[in-house]
Tab-separated table of C-alpha atoms in Angstrom:
chain	number	residue	atom	x	y	z
A	273	MET	CA	-80.768	-17.317	-55.705
A	274	PHE	CA	-81.615	-14.589	-53.183
A	275	LEU	CA	-82.606	-17.239	-50.661
A	276	LEU	CA	-79.283	-19.067	-51.091
A	277	LEU	CA	-77.335	-15.839	-50.455
A	278	LEU	CA	-79.208	-15.202	-47.201
A	279	ALA	CA	-78.551	-18.730	-46.011
A	280	SER	CA	-74.814	-18.351	-46.481
A	281	MET	CA	-74.595	-15.183	-44.385
A	282	ASP	CA	-73.979	-15.344	-40.562
A	283	LEU	CA	-76.800	-13.278	-39.127
A	284	SER	CA	-75.958	-14.142	-35.444
A	285	VAL	CA	-75.512	-11.121	-33.176
A	286	ALA	CA	-73.720	-11.240	-29.781
A	287	PRO	CA	-76.167	-10.324	-27.080
A	288	GLU	CA	-75.536	-6.989	-25.352
A	289	GLN	CA	-74.050	-7.307	-21.909
A	290	THR	CA	-76.464	-6.243	-19.256
A	291	GLY	CA	-75.387	-4.355	-16.162
A	292	GLN	CA	-75.946	-7.472	-14.040
A	293	GLN	CA	-73.793	-9.562	-16.340
A	294	ALA	CA	-71.023	-6.917	-16.252
A	295	ALA	CA	-71.029	-6.935	-12.467
A	296	THR	CA	-70.881	-10.715	-12.452
A	297	ASP	CA	-67.954	-10.759	-14.893
A	298	SER	CA	-65.942	-8.203	-12.940
A	299	SER	CA	-66.052	-10.354	-9.823
A	300	GLY	CA	-64.136	-13.141	-11.568
A	301	PRO	CA	-60.403	-13.312	-12.320
A	302	GLU	CA	-59.184	-10.223	-14.070
A	303	SER	CA	-57.444	-10.748	-17.376
A	304	PRO	CA	-54.340	-8.552	-17.877
A	305	ALA	CA	-55.133	-5.414	-19.766
A	306	GLU	CA	-52.984	-4.350	-22.673
A	307	PRO	CA	-51.028	-1.216	-21.747
A	308	SER	CA	-52.108	1.811	-23.673
A	309	PRO	CA	-49.388	3.377	-25.827
A	310	PRO	CA	-47.718	6.416	-24.217
A	311	PRO	CA	-48.533	9.825	-25.609
A	312	ALA	CA	-46.198	11.237	-28.195
A	313	GLY	CA	-42.975	12.579	-26.654
A	314	ASP	CA	-43.467	10.709	-23.356
A	315	THR	CA	-40.243	8.772	-22.616
A	316	THR	CA	-41.271	7.451	-19.184
A	317	PRO	CA	-41.278	3.629	-19.319
A	318	PRO	CA	-44.564	2.019	-18.321
A	319	ALA	CA	-44.864	0.390	-14.894
A	320	GLY	CA	-43.645	-3.197	-14.852
A	321	SER	CA	-41.376	-2.724	-17.878
A	322	PRO	CA	-37.726	-3.839	-17.592
A	323	HIS	CA	-36.556	-0.205	-17.429
A	324	ASN	CA	-38.952	0.876	-14.701
A	325	ASP	CA	-37.374	1.813	-11.363
A	326	GLY	CA	-39.966	-0.152	-9.357
A	327	ASP	CA	-38.735	-2.478	-6.651
A	328	THR	CA	-39.859	-5.598	-8.522
A	329	HIS	CA	-37.765	-4.918	-11.636
A	330	LYS	CA	-34.509	-3.314	-10.468
A	331	LEU	CA	-31.593	-3.715	-12.859
A	332	SER	CA	-28.349	-5.271	-11.723
A	333	PRO	CA	-25.649	-2.546	-11.656
A	334	SER	CA	-23.410	-4.824	-13.734
A	335	SER	CA	-26.019	-5.473	-16.422
A	336	PRO	CA	-25.356	-3.939	-19.862
A	337	ALA	CA	-28.664	-2.086	-19.713
A	338	ALA	CA	-27.739	-0.446	-16.399
A	339	GLN	CA	-24.288	0.533	-17.675
A	340	THR	CA	-25.736	2.018	-20.835
A	341	ALA	CA	-28.391	3.918	-18.890
A	342	ALA	CA	-25.676	5.500	-16.736
A	343	LEU	CA	-23.691	6.786	-19.716
A	344	PRO	CA	-23.773	10.382	-20.907
A	345	PRO	CA	-26.019	10.930	-23.954
A	346	LYS	CA	-23.265	10.609	-26.572
A	347	SER	CA	-21.864	7.404	-25.095
A	348	ALA	CA	-25.337	5.987	-24.580
A	349	ALA	CA	-26.142	6.622	-28.212
A	350	THR	CA	-23.166	4.600	-29.385
A	351	GLY	CA	-23.427	1.984	-26.624
A	352	ALA	CA	-19.750	2.497	-25.734
A	353	VAL	CA	-18.638	1.644	-22.188
A	354	PRO	CA	-16.022	4.115	-20.865
A	355	ARG	CA	-12.507	2.781	-20.285
A	356	HIS	CA	-10.924	2.964	-16.844
A	357	PRO	CA	-9.176	6.317	-16.234
A	358	LEU	CA	-5.481	6.561	-15.482
A	359	SER	CA	-4.596	5.155	-12.063
A	360	VAL	CA	-4.409	7.664	-9.237
A	361	THR	CA	-1.269	7.512	-7.102
A	362	ARG	CA	-1.952	6.904	-3.414
A	363	GLU	CA	-0.821	9.909	-1.429
A	364	PRO	CA	0.937	9.510	1.916
A	365	GLY	CA	-1.515	9.700	4.771
A	366	PRO	CA	-1.627	9.757	8.553
A	367	ASP	CA	-1.324	5.957	8.766
A	368	ASP	CA	2.097	5.973	7.075
A	369	VAL	CA	4.792	4.999	9.565
A	370	ILE	CA	8.534	5.599	9.611
A	371	PHE	CA	10.164	3.317	12.174
A	372	VAL	CA	13.695	4.289	13.266
A	373	THR	CA	15.740	2.449	15.884
A	374	GLY	CA	18.986	3.091	17.723
A	375	PHE	CA	20.853	0.816	20.090
A	376	GLY	CA	21.315	1.070	23.826
A	377	PRO	CA	24.671	0.942	25.630
A	378	PHE	CA	27.092	-1.957	25.282
A	379	GLY	CA	30.797	-2.531	25.909
A	380	HIS	CA	32.718	0.751	26.004
A	381	HIS	CA	29.815	2.576	24.317
A	382	GLU	CA	28.171	3.588	27.570
A	383	VAL	CA	26.417	6.363	25.671
A	384	ASN	CA	25.466	4.935	22.303
A	385	ALA	CA	25.845	7.522	19.539
A	386	SER	CA	23.171	5.813	17.443
A	387	TRP	CA	20.420	6.416	20.009
A	388	GLN	CA	21.684	9.932	20.756
A	389	ALA	CA	21.183	10.797	17.080
A	390	VAL	CA	17.876	8.953	16.617
A	391	SER	CA	16.320	10.448	19.751
A	392	ARG	CA	16.679	13.948	18.259
A	393	LEU	CA	14.627	13.234	15.129
A	394	HIS	CA	11.297	14.050	16.789
A	395	SER	CA	12.422	17.534	17.801
A	396	MET	CA	13.531	18.162	14.204
A	397	GLY	CA	9.992	17.612	12.947
A	398	VAL	CA	10.932	14.932	10.424
A	399	GLY	CA	7.589	13.110	10.598
A	400	GLU	CA	5.549	16.288	10.260
A	401	GLN	CA	7.596	17.454	7.276
A	402	LEU	CA	6.946	14.187	5.435
A	403	GLY	CA	3.301	13.804	6.469
A	404	ALA	CA	4.104	10.550	8.252
A	405	LYS	CA	4.107	9.154	11.766
A	406	LEU	CA	7.646	8.851	13.094
A	407	ILE	CA	8.165	6.120	15.689
A	408	ILE	CA	11.570	5.674	17.316
A	409	GLU	CA	12.814	2.979	19.681
A	410	GLU	CA	15.948	2.306	21.679
A	411	VAL	CA	16.744	-1.382	21.147
A	412	PRO	CA	18.729	-3.275	23.796
A	413	VAL	CA	21.812	-5.067	22.516
A	414	LYS	CA	20.243	-8.508	22.926
A	415	TYR	CA	19.760	-11.124	20.217
A	416	GLU	CA	16.686	-12.578	21.892
A	417	TYR	CA	14.971	-9.181	22.020
A	418	VAL	CA	15.668	-8.478	18.350
A	419	MET	CA	14.456	-11.917	17.259
A	420	ARG	CA	11.216	-11.515	19.179
A	421	GLU	CA	10.371	-7.820	18.831
A	422	ILE	CA	11.473	-6.762	15.347
A	423	PRO	CA	9.085	-9.125	13.490
A	424	ARG	CA	6.398	-8.026	15.949
A	425	ARG	CA	7.027	-4.338	15.121
A	426	TRP	CA	6.646	-5.079	11.421
A	427	LYS	CA	3.333	-6.760	12.076
A	428	GLN	CA	2.009	-4.124	14.473
A	429	LEU	CA	3.199	-0.952	12.750
A	430	ARG	CA	3.151	-2.045	9.110
A	431	PRO	CA	5.804	0.622	8.436
A	432	ARG	CA	6.420	2.094	5.038
A	433	LEU	CA	10.080	2.728	5.912
A	434	VAL	CA	12.399	1.175	8.512
A	435	VAL	CA	15.813	2.661	9.329
A	436	HIS	CA	18.033	0.891	11.847
A	437	VAL	CA	20.994	2.854	13.224
A	438	GLY	CA	24.049	1.539	15.057
A	439	VAL	CA	27.465	2.788	16.093
A	440	SER	CA	30.761	1.665	14.583
A	441	SER	CA	34.274	2.596	15.646
A	442	TYR	CA	35.466	1.842	12.107
A	443	THR	CA	33.685	4.693	10.333
A	444	MET	CA	33.979	8.479	10.342
A	445	THR	CA	30.924	9.059	8.112
A	446	LEU	CA	27.317	8.054	7.933
A	447	GLN	CA	27.764	4.575	6.506
A	448	LEU	CA	24.751	3.188	4.639
A	449	GLU	CA	24.909	-0.601	4.630
A	450	ARG	CA	23.835	-2.407	1.481
A	451	VAL	CA	23.845	-6.038	2.666
A	452	ALA	CA	23.353	-8.129	5.801
A	453	HIS	CA	24.493	-11.672	6.606
A	454	ASN	CA	22.528	-14.556	8.057
A	455	GLY	CA	25.501	-15.578	10.178
A	456	PRO	CA	27.614	-16.581	11.892
A	457	TYR	CA	26.984	-14.441	14.970
A	458	CYS	CA	29.503	-15.756	17.458
A	459	ARG	CA	30.022	-12.656	19.616
A	460	GLY	CA	27.897	-12.614	22.743
A	461	ASP	CA	25.461	-9.762	23.431
A	462	VAL	CA	25.232	-7.820	26.712
A	463	LEU	CA	23.930	-11.033	28.320
A	464	GLN	CA	26.740	-13.050	26.707
A	465	GLN	CA	24.138	-14.888	24.654
A	466	THR	CA	24.269	-15.823	20.954
A	467	PRO	CA	21.368	-16.691	18.653
A	468	PRO	CA	20.395	-20.332	18.055
A	469	GLU	CA	22.859	-21.941	15.636
A	470	GLN	CA	24.524	-18.501	15.549
A	471	ARG	CA	22.201	-17.564	12.693
A	472	CYS	CA	19.366	-15.089	12.147
A	473	LEU	CA	16.817	-17.231	10.356
A	474	SER	CA	16.966	-20.813	9.178
A	475	GLY	CA	15.892	-21.415	5.618
A	476	GLN	CA	17.055	-17.961	4.495
A	477	PRO	CA	19.967	-17.214	2.144
A	478	SER	CA	23.372	-16.337	3.540
A	479	THR	CA	23.081	-12.699	2.436
A	480	LEU	CA	20.211	-10.286	1.846
A	481	CYS	CA	20.524	-7.006	-0.046
A	482	CYS	CA	18.736	-3.676	0.301
A	483	ARG	CA	16.671	-2.753	-2.776
A	484	LEU	CA	16.832	1.023	-2.323
A	485	ASP	CA	19.268	3.351	-4.106
A	486	LEU	CA	21.743	4.128	-1.353
A	487	ALA	CA	24.142	5.960	-3.673
A	488	ARG	CA	21.342	8.400	-4.441
A	489	THR	CA	20.826	8.927	-0.709
A	490	CYS	CA	24.519	9.690	-0.250
A	491	ARG	CA	24.316	12.275	-3.047
A	492	ALA	CA	21.271	13.825	-1.384
A	493	ILE	CA	23.211	14.182	1.888
A	494	GLY	CA	26.199	15.677	0.047
A	495	GLY	CA	23.962	18.250	-1.605
A	496	SER	CA	22.167	19.209	1.606
A	497	ALA	CA	23.001	21.844	4.190
A	498	SER	CA	24.296	19.226	6.628
A	499	ALA	CA	28.066	19.277	7.134
A	500	ILE	CA	28.354	15.496	7.128
A	501	ASP	CA	29.633	12.881	4.699
A	502	ALA	CA	27.949	9.620	3.736
A	503	THR	CA	29.221	6.460	2.061
A	504	VAL	CA	27.901	3.049	1.018
A	505	SER	CA	29.288	-0.093	2.662
A	506	ASP	CA	28.980	-3.846	2.137
A	507	ASP	CA	30.257	-4.805	5.595
A	508	PRO	CA	27.699	-4.368	8.410
A	509	GLY	CA	29.638	-6.727	10.656
A	510	HIS	CA	28.535	-9.857	12.514
A	511	TYR	CA	27.072	-8.392	15.650
A	512	LEU	CA	23.676	-6.909	16.580
A	513	CYS	CA	23.884	-4.319	13.783
A	514	GLY	CA	24.051	-6.919	11.062
A	515	PHE	CA	21.670	-9.152	12.969
A	516	ILE	CA	18.819	-6.622	13.215
A	517	TYR	CA	19.398	-5.575	9.611
A	518	PHE	CA	19.006	-9.130	8.333
A	519	MET	CA	15.825	-9.596	10.371
A	520	SER	CA	14.221	-6.562	8.739
A	521	LEU	CA	15.530	-7.245	5.238
A	522	ALA	CA	13.822	-10.627	5.523
A	523	GLN	CA	10.558	-8.704	6.091
A	524	ASP	CA	10.926	-6.284	3.176
A	525	PRO	CA	14.226	-5.400	1.446
A	526	ALA	CA	12.589	-2.469	-0.383
A	527	ARG	CA	11.696	-0.668	2.864
A	528	THR	CA	14.721	-1.320	5.080
A	529	VAL	CA	18.096	0.396	5.501
A	530	PHE	CA	20.818	0.235	8.127
A	531	VAL	CA	23.040	3.242	8.904
A	532	HIS	CA	26.256	3.113	10.903
A	533	VAL	CA	27.290	6.318	12.686
A	534	PRO	CA	30.697	7.059	14.224
A	535	PRO	CA	31.159	7.456	17.984
A	536	LEU	CA	30.276	10.841	19.426
A	537	GLY	CA	32.858	13.503	18.654
A	538	MET	CA	34.630	11.386	16.021
A	539	PRO	CA	34.167	13.812	14.335
A	540	TYR	CA	30.461	14.714	14.627
A	541	THR	CA	28.223	15.810	17.446
A	542	ALA	CA	24.892	14.114	18.114
A	543	ASN	CA	23.059	17.061	16.549
A	544	GLN	CA	25.145	16.870	13.376
A	545	MET	CA	24.515	13.144	13.050
A	546	ALA	CA	20.804	13.695	13.659
A	547	THR	CA	20.764	16.268	10.847
A	548	GLY	CA	22.411	13.751	8.527
A	549	LEU	CA	19.975	11.019	9.574
A	550	ALA	CA	17.065	13.350	8.857
A	551	GLU	CA	18.351	13.754	5.294
A	552	VAL	CA	18.677	9.972	4.998
A	553	VAL	CA	15.069	9.495	6.117
A	554	ARG	CA	13.760	12.186	3.746
A	555	ASP	CA	15.446	10.746	0.671
A	556	LEU	CA	14.537	7.145	1.490
A	557	TRP	CA	10.938	8.201	2.163
A	558	HIS	CA	10.651	9.695	-1.321
A	559	GLN	CA	12.171	6.527	-2.780
A	560	VAL	CA	9.640	4.221	-1.158
A	561	LEU	CA	6.809	6.528	-2.235
A	562	GLN	CA	7.997	6.205	-5.814
A	563	LEU	CA	8.276	2.429	-5.504
A	564	ASP	CA	4.759	2.259	-4.065
A	565	GLN	CA	3.239	4.067	-7.023
A	566	PRO	CA	1.246	1.684	-9.228
A	567	PRO	CA	2.381	1.603	-12.851
A	568	PRO	CA	0.164	3.918	-14.913
A	569	ARG	CA	-2.497	2.149	-16.918
A	570	PRO	CA	-2.444	3.381	-20.532
A	571	LEU	CA	-5.620	5.154	-21.590
A	572	ASP	CA	-7.373	3.066	-24.259
A	573	LEU	CA	-8.737	5.374	-26.951
A	574	SER	CA	-8.968	2.733	-29.650
A	575	CYS	CA	-12.757	2.251	-29.403
A	576	SER	CA	-12.119	-1.385	-30.230
A	577	ASP	CA	-15.724	-2.294	-29.624
A	578	GLN	CA	-16.945	0.086	-32.309
A	579	GLN	CA	-17.219	-0.722	-36.009
A	580	ARG	CA	-14.815	1.260	-38.112
A	581	PRO	CA	-16.090	2.690	-41.404
C-alpha cells in the first residue's frame, strides 16, 4: 500500500538555474514583465497605460476620456460634459468701417452741399467716438464710375455701415430714403451718358428697400442738440442718387442708407448739415451693431445626460 502511494506522487524537481544558464536566458528575447501594482495612494498611471502622457499614447482632445480628464473634480465624478456658455457679443473693433460718400458738382450745383457736409465728418471725430474707421469719398456724378467703383468699395472695405449722401432741391430737411429703383435712368450724367439699358442691375427686382429703422433715426435727430429736422422719404429720384443707392442696397440692404440734404443755405449751413449727418451715422451705427449680435444661446441646465432619481 505504501509503495503504491509513493508511485502515484510526482517526485520530479525542477533543476536550479545556474548562473551560466541565467546569463544565457537573459540574452534571448525578453518576455514582457507584469507591471507591479502601484503603492497605496499612488494615482500616477503606469507608463504605457492609456492615461499616460507619453508621446506614444496621447489622447485625442475630442475623446471622451480627454474631455472627462479636463473637467473639474465634481463634473469629472459625474462624467458630465459642460454645456456651451452664453454667446459673447462681438464688440466693435479697429477693422470696423463706416463708408460715407457725397457727390461732386453737377448742373447748377457747382458746390455740392452733400460733399460739403460729408467732408466735415472727420473733423467732428465721428469715427473716433464710435470706435470705427470713417472713410469718406467724393463721388463724381457719373454712372460708369458708380457701377465700377461702388461694388469694388464693398469688396475692398467690407464696411459695416454705408451712408450715401446727395443734394436735392426738393427738400428742406435731412431726407432719409427708404427705397431705391432699378430704373429707368434716362437723364444723362455730367458726361451725358446713361447706364446700359437705363438700369442699375439686370436680374434684380424693380425696387429694393432699406432694412434699417429710419423712423428711429429721425427721432434720434429730433432729440439731439442739432437744430435740424429729418424725415423719411420713398422717392429718391431717378438720377445718380437713386442709382448709387440701388447699387449698395443690392450689396446689403441692412447696412445701407441714402440721405438727401437741401442746397446750402436752404435753410442750413454745411456745418449744421454735418452735425445732422453725424447724428444719422451714430444712430445707424448702433442699429447695425444690434443687428450683428448673434441671438443668445439658452443655457442648458437640464442635465439631460444624467439619470434622474
